[in-house]
PDB file of C-alpha atoms in Angstrom:
ATOM      1  CA  MET A  13       0.000   0.000   0.000  1.00 50.00           C
ATOM      2  CA  ALA A  14       2.811   2.440   0.791  1.00 53.00           C
ATOM      3  CA  PRO A  15       4.273   2.489  -2.757  1.00 55.00           C
ATOM      4  CA  LYS A  16       0.834   3.331  -4.219  1.00 55.00           C
ATOM      5  CA  SER A  17       0.482   6.163  -1.731  1.00 50.00           C
ATOM      6  CA  ILE A  18       3.847   7.559  -2.757  1.00 48.00           C
ATOM      7  CA  ILE A  19       2.908   7.411  -6.448  1.00 44.00           C
ATOM      8  CA  VAL A  20      -0.415   9.174  -5.783  1.00 41.00           C
ATOM      9  CA  PHE A  21       1.385  11.826  -3.728  1.00 43.00           C
ATOM     10  CA  LEU A  22       3.953  12.409  -6.482  1.00 43.00           C
ATOM     11  CA  LEU A  23       1.264  12.695  -9.151  1.00 44.00           C
ATOM     12  CA  LEU A  24      -0.782  15.132  -7.075  1.00 44.00           C
ATOM     13  CA  SER A  25       2.243  17.259  -6.202  1.00 44.00           C
ATOM     14  CA  GLN A  26       3.236  17.390  -9.899  1.00 46.00           C
ATOM     15  CA  LEU A  27      -0.322  18.458 -10.774  1.00 43.00           C
ATOM     16  CA  CYS A  28      -0.202  21.227  -8.158  1.00 41.00           C
ATOM     17  CA  PHE A  29       3.249  22.281  -9.382  1.00 43.00           C
ATOM     18  CA  SER A  30       1.942  22.452 -12.968  1.00 40.00           C
ATOM     19  CA  GLN A  31      -1.159  24.433 -11.942  1.00 43.00           C
ATOM     20  CA  GLU A  32       1.055  26.888 -10.045  1.00 48.00           C
ATOM     21  CA  LYS A  33       3.176  27.533 -13.159  1.00 52.00           C
ATOM     22  CA  MET A  34       0.191  27.819 -15.512  1.00 51.00           C
ATOM     23  CA  GLY A  35       0.318  31.117 -17.416  1.00 54.00           C
ATOM     24  CA  LYS A  36       3.808  32.054 -16.225  1.00 78.00           C
ATOM     25  CA  THR A  37       7.013  32.604 -18.116  1.00 86.00           C
ATOM     26  CA  PRO A  38       9.752  30.000 -17.745  1.00 94.00           C
ATOM     27  CA  THR A  39      12.837  31.270 -15.974  1.00 93.00           C
ATOM     28  CA  SER A  40      15.818  32.257 -18.114  1.00 89.00           C
ATOM     29  CA  GLY A  41      17.539  29.017 -17.115  1.00 93.00           C
ATOM     30  CA  GLU A  42      14.501  26.953 -18.110  1.00 95.00           C
ATOM     31  CA  GLN A  43      14.272  28.848 -21.400  1.00 93.00           C
ATOM     32  CA  PHE A  44      17.924  28.132 -22.138  1.00 92.00           C
ATOM     33  CA  VAL A  45      17.460  24.409 -21.474  1.00 95.00           C
ATOM     34  CA  LEU A  46      14.265  24.276 -23.566  1.00 96.00           C
ATOM     35  CA  CYS A  47      16.011  25.995 -26.485  1.00 93.00           C
ATOM     36  CA  GLU A  48      19.010  23.695 -26.324  1.00 91.00           C
ATOM     37  CA  LYS A  49      16.818  20.615 -25.885  1.00 92.00           C
ATOM     38  CA  PHE A  50      14.883  21.496 -29.032  1.00 93.00           C
ATOM     39  CA  ARG A  51      17.986  22.397 -31.018  1.00 88.00           C
ATOM     40  CA  ASP A  52      19.916  19.286 -29.991  1.00 88.00           C
ATOM     41  CA  ASP A  53      17.113  16.749 -29.872  1.00 86.00           C
ATOM     42  CA  ASN A  54      13.669  17.037 -31.411  1.00 87.00           C
ATOM     43  CA  PHE A  55      10.144  18.291 -30.919  1.00 92.00           C
ATOM     44  CA  SER A  56       8.974  15.459 -28.666  1.00 89.00           C
ATOM     45  CA  GLY A  57      12.040  16.011 -26.471  1.00 92.00           C
ATOM     46  CA  LEU A  58      11.074  19.676 -26.182  1.00 95.00           C
ATOM     47  CA  ILE A  59       7.513  18.820 -25.132  1.00 95.00           C
ATOM     48  CA  ASP A  60       8.783  16.310 -22.565  1.00 95.00           C
ATOM     49  CA  LYS A  61      11.232  18.838 -21.091  1.00 96.00           C
ATOM     50  CA  ALA A  62       8.536  21.538 -20.865  1.00 97.00           C
ATOM     51  CA  ARG A  63       6.289  19.079 -18.996  1.00 96.00           C
ATOM     52  CA  GLN A  64       9.146  18.132 -16.668  1.00 96.00           C
ATOM     53  CA  TYR A  65       9.298  21.805 -15.733  1.00 96.00           C
ATOM     54  CA  GLY A  66       5.527  21.844 -15.170  1.00 96.00           C
ATOM     55  CA  TYR A  67       4.520  23.705 -18.327  1.00 96.00           C
ATOM     56  CA  GLU A  68       2.448  22.932 -21.384  1.00 95.00           C
ATOM     57  CA  LEU A  69       4.404  24.076 -24.455  1.00 95.00           C
ATOM     58  CA  TYR A  70       1.261  25.473 -26.084  1.00 95.00           C
ATOM     59  CA  GLU A  71       0.857  27.925 -23.196  1.00 93.00           C
ATOM     60  CA  ILE A  72       4.486  29.072 -22.964  1.00 95.00           C
ATOM     61  CA  TYR A  73       5.741  29.027 -26.559  1.00 94.00           C
ATOM     62  CA  ASP A  74       5.571  32.818 -26.961  1.00 91.00           C
ATOM     63  CA  CYS A  75       7.346  33.296 -23.639  1.00 90.00           C
ATOM     64  CA  ILE A  76      10.522  31.489 -24.664  1.00 92.00           C
ATOM     65  CA  THR A  77      13.388  33.435 -26.168  1.00 90.00           C
ATOM     66  CA  CYS A  78      16.429  31.577 -27.383  1.00 89.00           C
ATOM     67  CA  ASP A  79      19.027  34.256 -26.993  1.00 72.00           C
ATOM     68  CA  GLY A  80      22.344  32.528 -26.540  1.00 57.00           C
ATOM     69  CA  ALA A  81      25.684  34.157 -27.126  1.00 53.00           C
ATOM     70  CA  TRP A  82      24.569  35.724 -30.412  1.00 59.00           C
ATOM     71  CA  ARG A  83      21.667  37.659 -28.859  1.00 76.00           C
ATOM     72  CA  THR A  84      19.315  36.676 -31.675  1.00 83.00           C
ATOM     73  CA  ASN A  85      16.069  36.822 -29.631  1.00 86.00           C
ATOM     74  CA  ALA A  86      14.820  33.813 -31.617  1.00 89.00           C
ATOM     75  CA  ASP A  87      11.732  31.886 -30.686  1.00 91.00           C
ATOM     76  CA  LEU A  88      12.043  28.102 -30.570  1.00 93.00           C
ATOM     77  CA  ILE A  89      11.353  27.345 -34.237  1.00 94.00           C
ATOM     78  CA  LYS A  90      13.621  30.127 -35.506  1.00 92.00           C
ATOM     79  CA  TYR A  91      16.371  28.803 -33.242  1.00 90.00           C
ATOM     80  CA  ARG A  92      15.888  25.297 -34.586  1.00 89.00           C
ATOM     81  CA  ALA A  93      15.692  26.529 -38.207  1.00 87.00           C
ATOM     82  CA  SER A  94      19.455  26.983 -38.219  1.00 85.00           C
ATOM     83  CA  LEU A  95      19.740  23.223 -38.708  1.00 84.00           C
ATOM     84  CA  PRO A  96      19.234  21.600 -42.108  1.00 81.00           C
ATOM     85  CA  THR A  97      17.325  18.778 -40.393  1.00 81.00           C
ATOM     86  CA  ALA A  98      14.607  20.967 -38.872  1.00 86.00           C
ATOM     87  CA  ARG A  99      11.876  20.365 -41.475  1.00 87.00           C
ATOM     88  CA  SER A 100      10.451  17.445 -39.529  1.00 89.00           C
ATOM     89  CA  ASP A 101      10.266  19.639 -36.421  1.00 91.00           C
ATOM     90  CA  ILE A 102       8.462  22.348 -38.373  1.00 92.00           C
ATOM     91  CA  MET A 103       5.934  19.669 -39.358  1.00 93.00           C
ATOM     92  CA  SER A 104       5.738  18.428 -35.761  1.00 94.00           C
ATOM     93  CA  LEU A 105       5.052  21.972 -34.561  1.00 95.00           C
ATOM     94  CA  ALA A 106       2.326  22.267 -37.217  1.00 95.00           C
ATOM     95  CA  ARG A 107       0.698  18.993 -36.109  1.00 96.00           C
ATOM     96  CA  TYR A 108       0.935  20.056 -32.479  1.00 97.00           C
ATOM     97  CA  TYR A 109      -0.846  23.364 -33.081  1.00 97.00           C
ATOM     98  CA  ILE A 110      -3.360  22.136 -35.670  1.00 96.00           C
ATOM     99  CA  LYS A 111      -4.255  18.560 -34.718  1.00 95.00           C
ATOM    100  CA  ILE A 112      -3.683  18.604 -30.969  1.00 96.00           C
ATOM    101  CA  HIS A 113      -4.664  22.188 -30.107  1.00 97.00           C
ATOM    102  CA  ASN A 114      -6.878  23.007 -33.120  1.00 97.00           C
ATOM    103  CA  ASP A 115      -5.219  26.420 -33.424  1.00 96.00           C
ATOM    104  CA  PRO A 116      -3.855  26.952 -36.954  1.00 96.00           C
ATOM    105  CA  GLU A 117      -3.914  30.731 -36.429  1.00 94.00           C
ATOM    106  CA  ALA A 118      -1.371  30.404 -33.617  1.00 94.00           C
ATOM    107  CA  LEU A 119       0.900  28.424 -35.928  1.00 95.00           C
ATOM    108  CA  THR A 120       0.649  31.098 -38.637  1.00 96.00           C
ATOM    109  CA  ARG A 121       1.393  33.739 -35.988  1.00 95.00           C
ATOM    110  CA  ILE A 122       4.498  31.810 -34.860  1.00 95.00           C
ATOM    111  CA  PHE A 123       5.754  31.509 -38.442  1.00 96.00           C
ATOM    112  CA  ASN A 124       5.082  35.203 -39.153  1.00 96.00           C
ATOM    113  CA  THR A 125       6.178  36.811 -35.895  1.00 94.00           C
ATOM    114  CA  VAL A 126       8.902  39.293 -36.770  1.00 93.00           C
ATOM    115  CA  VAL A 127      12.012  39.247 -34.623  1.00 90.00           C
ATOM    116  CA  ASP A 128      13.166  42.809 -35.022  1.00 86.00           C
ATOM    117  CA  ASN A 129      16.908  42.466 -34.527  1.00 86.00           C
ATOM    118  CA  PRO A 130      19.074  45.396 -35.626  1.00 85.00           C
ATOM    119  CA  GLY A 131      21.250  43.009 -37.653  1.00 84.00           C
ATOM    120  CA  GLN A 132      20.913  39.525 -39.098  1.00 87.00           C
ATOM    121  CA  PRO A 133      19.136  37.217 -38.569  1.00 90.00           C
ATOM    122  CA  ARG A 134      15.858  39.112 -38.340  1.00 91.00           C
ATOM    123  CA  GLY A 135      12.310  38.878 -39.691  1.00 94.00           C
ATOM    124  CA  THR A 136       9.860  35.997 -39.943  1.00 96.00           C
ATOM    125  CA  LEU A 137      10.705  32.299 -40.015  1.00 96.00           C
ATOM    126  CA  LEU A 138      11.169  32.394 -43.806  1.00 96.00           C
ATOM    127  CA  ASP A 139      13.613  35.298 -43.436  1.00 96.00           C
ATOM    128  CA  TRP A 140      15.559  33.288 -40.870  1.00 94.00           C
ATOM    129  CA  VAL A 141      15.645  30.232 -43.120  1.00 94.00           C
ATOM    130  CA  ASP A 142      16.967  32.438 -45.937  1.00 94.00           C
ATOM    131  CA  PHE A 143      19.683  33.742 -43.614  1.00 93.00           C
ATOM    132  CA  TYR A 144      20.722  30.291 -42.388  1.00 91.00           C
ATOM    133  CA  SER A 145      20.640  28.687 -45.828  1.00 91.00           C
ATOM    134  CA  SER A 146      23.063  31.319 -47.140  1.00 92.00           C
ATOM    135  CA  ASN A 147      25.820  29.892 -44.929  1.00 90.00           C
ATOM    136  CA  PRO A 148      28.695  29.004 -47.301  1.00 93.00           C
ATOM    137  CA  ARG A 149      29.712  26.097 -45.064  1.00 92.00           C
ATOM    138  CA  LEU A 150      26.500  24.166 -45.774  1.00 91.00           C
ATOM    139  CA  SER A 151      26.633  21.279 -48.194  1.00 92.00           C
ATOM    140  CA  LEU A 152      24.526  21.486 -51.356  1.00 91.00           C
ATOM    141  CA  ASN A 153      22.254  18.842 -49.874  1.00 92.00           C
ATOM    142  CA  ASP A 154      21.775  20.921 -46.714  1.00 91.00           C
ATOM    143  CA  VAL A 155      20.980  24.036 -48.764  1.00 88.00           C
ATOM    144  CA  GLU A 156      18.383  22.085 -50.773  1.00 89.00           C
ATOM    145  CA  GLU A 157      16.881  20.701 -47.580  1.00 89.00           C
ATOM    146  CA  MET A 158      16.570  24.192 -46.133  1.00 87.00           C
ATOM    147  CA  LYS A 159      15.003  25.508 -49.344  1.00 85.00           C
ATOM    148  CA  ALA A 160      12.331  22.828 -48.939  1.00 88.00           C
ATOM    149  CA  TYR A 161      11.299  24.511 -45.667  1.00 90.00           C
ATOM    150  CA  GLU A 162       9.652  27.291 -47.659  1.00 91.00           C
ATOM    151  CA  GLU A 163       6.997  25.006 -49.143  1.00 91.00           C
ATOM    152  CA  VAL A 164       6.082  23.667 -45.710  1.00 92.00           C
ATOM    153  CA  ILE A 165       6.075  27.099 -44.044  1.00 95.00           C
ATOM    154  CA  ARG A 166       4.033  28.678 -46.835  1.00 96.00           C
ATOM    155  CA  HIS A 167       1.520  25.813 -46.672  1.00 95.00           C
ATOM    156  CA  PHE A 168       0.718  26.970 -43.140  1.00 95.00           C
ATOM    157  CA  GLY A 169       0.509  30.686 -43.994  1.00 96.00           C
ATOM    158  CA  GLY A 170       4.141  31.690 -43.532  1.00 97.00           C
ATOM    159  CA  LYS A 171       5.448  34.810 -45.259  1.00 97.00           C
ATOM    160  CA  ARG A 172       8.599  36.865 -45.361  1.00 97.00           C
ATOM    161  CA  GLU A 173       8.622  40.123 -43.412  1.00 96.00           C
ATOM    162  CA  ALA A 174       8.523  42.156 -46.644  1.00 96.00           C
ATOM    163  CA  GLU A 175       5.291  40.349 -47.633  1.00 97.00           C
ATOM    164  CA  LEU A 176       3.407  41.198 -44.438  1.00 97.00           C
ATOM    165  CA  THR A 177       0.881  44.008 -44.376  1.00 96.00           C
ATOM    166  CA  THR A 178       0.949  46.450 -41.460  1.00 94.00           C
ATOM    167  CA  GLU A 179      -2.176  44.781 -40.071  1.00 94.00           C
ATOM    168  CA  GLU A 180      -0.647  41.303 -40.339  1.00 94.00           C
ATOM    169  CA  ARG A 181       2.510  42.469 -38.644  1.00 90.00           C
ATOM    170  CA  GLN A 182       0.433  43.760 -35.700  1.00 89.00           C
ATOM    171  CA  ASN A 183      -1.634  40.548 -35.556  1.00 87.00           C
ATOM    172  CA  TYR A 184       1.468  38.370 -35.500  1.00 87.00           C
ATOM    173  CA  GLN A 185       3.177  40.010 -32.533  1.00 79.00           C
ATOM    174  CA  LYS A 186       4.196  37.901 -29.549  1.00 70.00           C
ATOM    175  CA  ARG A 187       1.758  37.658 -26.680  1.00 67.00           C
ATOM    176  CA  ASN A 188       2.616  39.251 -23.366  1.00 65.00           C
ATOM    177  CA  CYS A 189       4.078  36.870 -20.844  1.00 73.00           C
ATOM    178  CA  LYS A 190       3.762  36.942 -17.073  1.00 63.00           C
ATOM    179  CA  GLU A 191       6.937  37.151 -15.080  1.00 57.00           C
ATOM    180  CA  GLN A 192       7.597  34.592 -12.340  1.00 51.00           C
TER     181      GLN A 192
END
């Protein structure tokens, strides 16, 4: 009986911990780990890590900035887009927002949110993919793989910053996040 009691206690305490964090911004340390987890692993690893911290990725996505040493202010998918193998994660993000959360507008907003850096990279997800695919160190295969991102991103409403209207640019801004 004691082991069952311990399991019930752990589940209830995790539920309370998750409820307490609901609607809050991950700490800078948690954001760093989430960014690196997504960049180094995959989308399911990112979701698992967010849940370990007591968050639901859908609720905190806009509150995560992957800054790193380059001070890019990237969101998760822009951070991951630097890798030629990220197309499957773009599709996983699309499935997550459309099939699981029934929120295709949020996905379009994520793809079209403009990161307004003074230098490069900057712009929407397509602008970032353009920037990363121009790296002369990439193999021809990697460049072709990154060019294939555009079809996927456009399928879900993605545009380049120059293609956005003023109204779209306002609609695709990041949500405000609550500080912890």
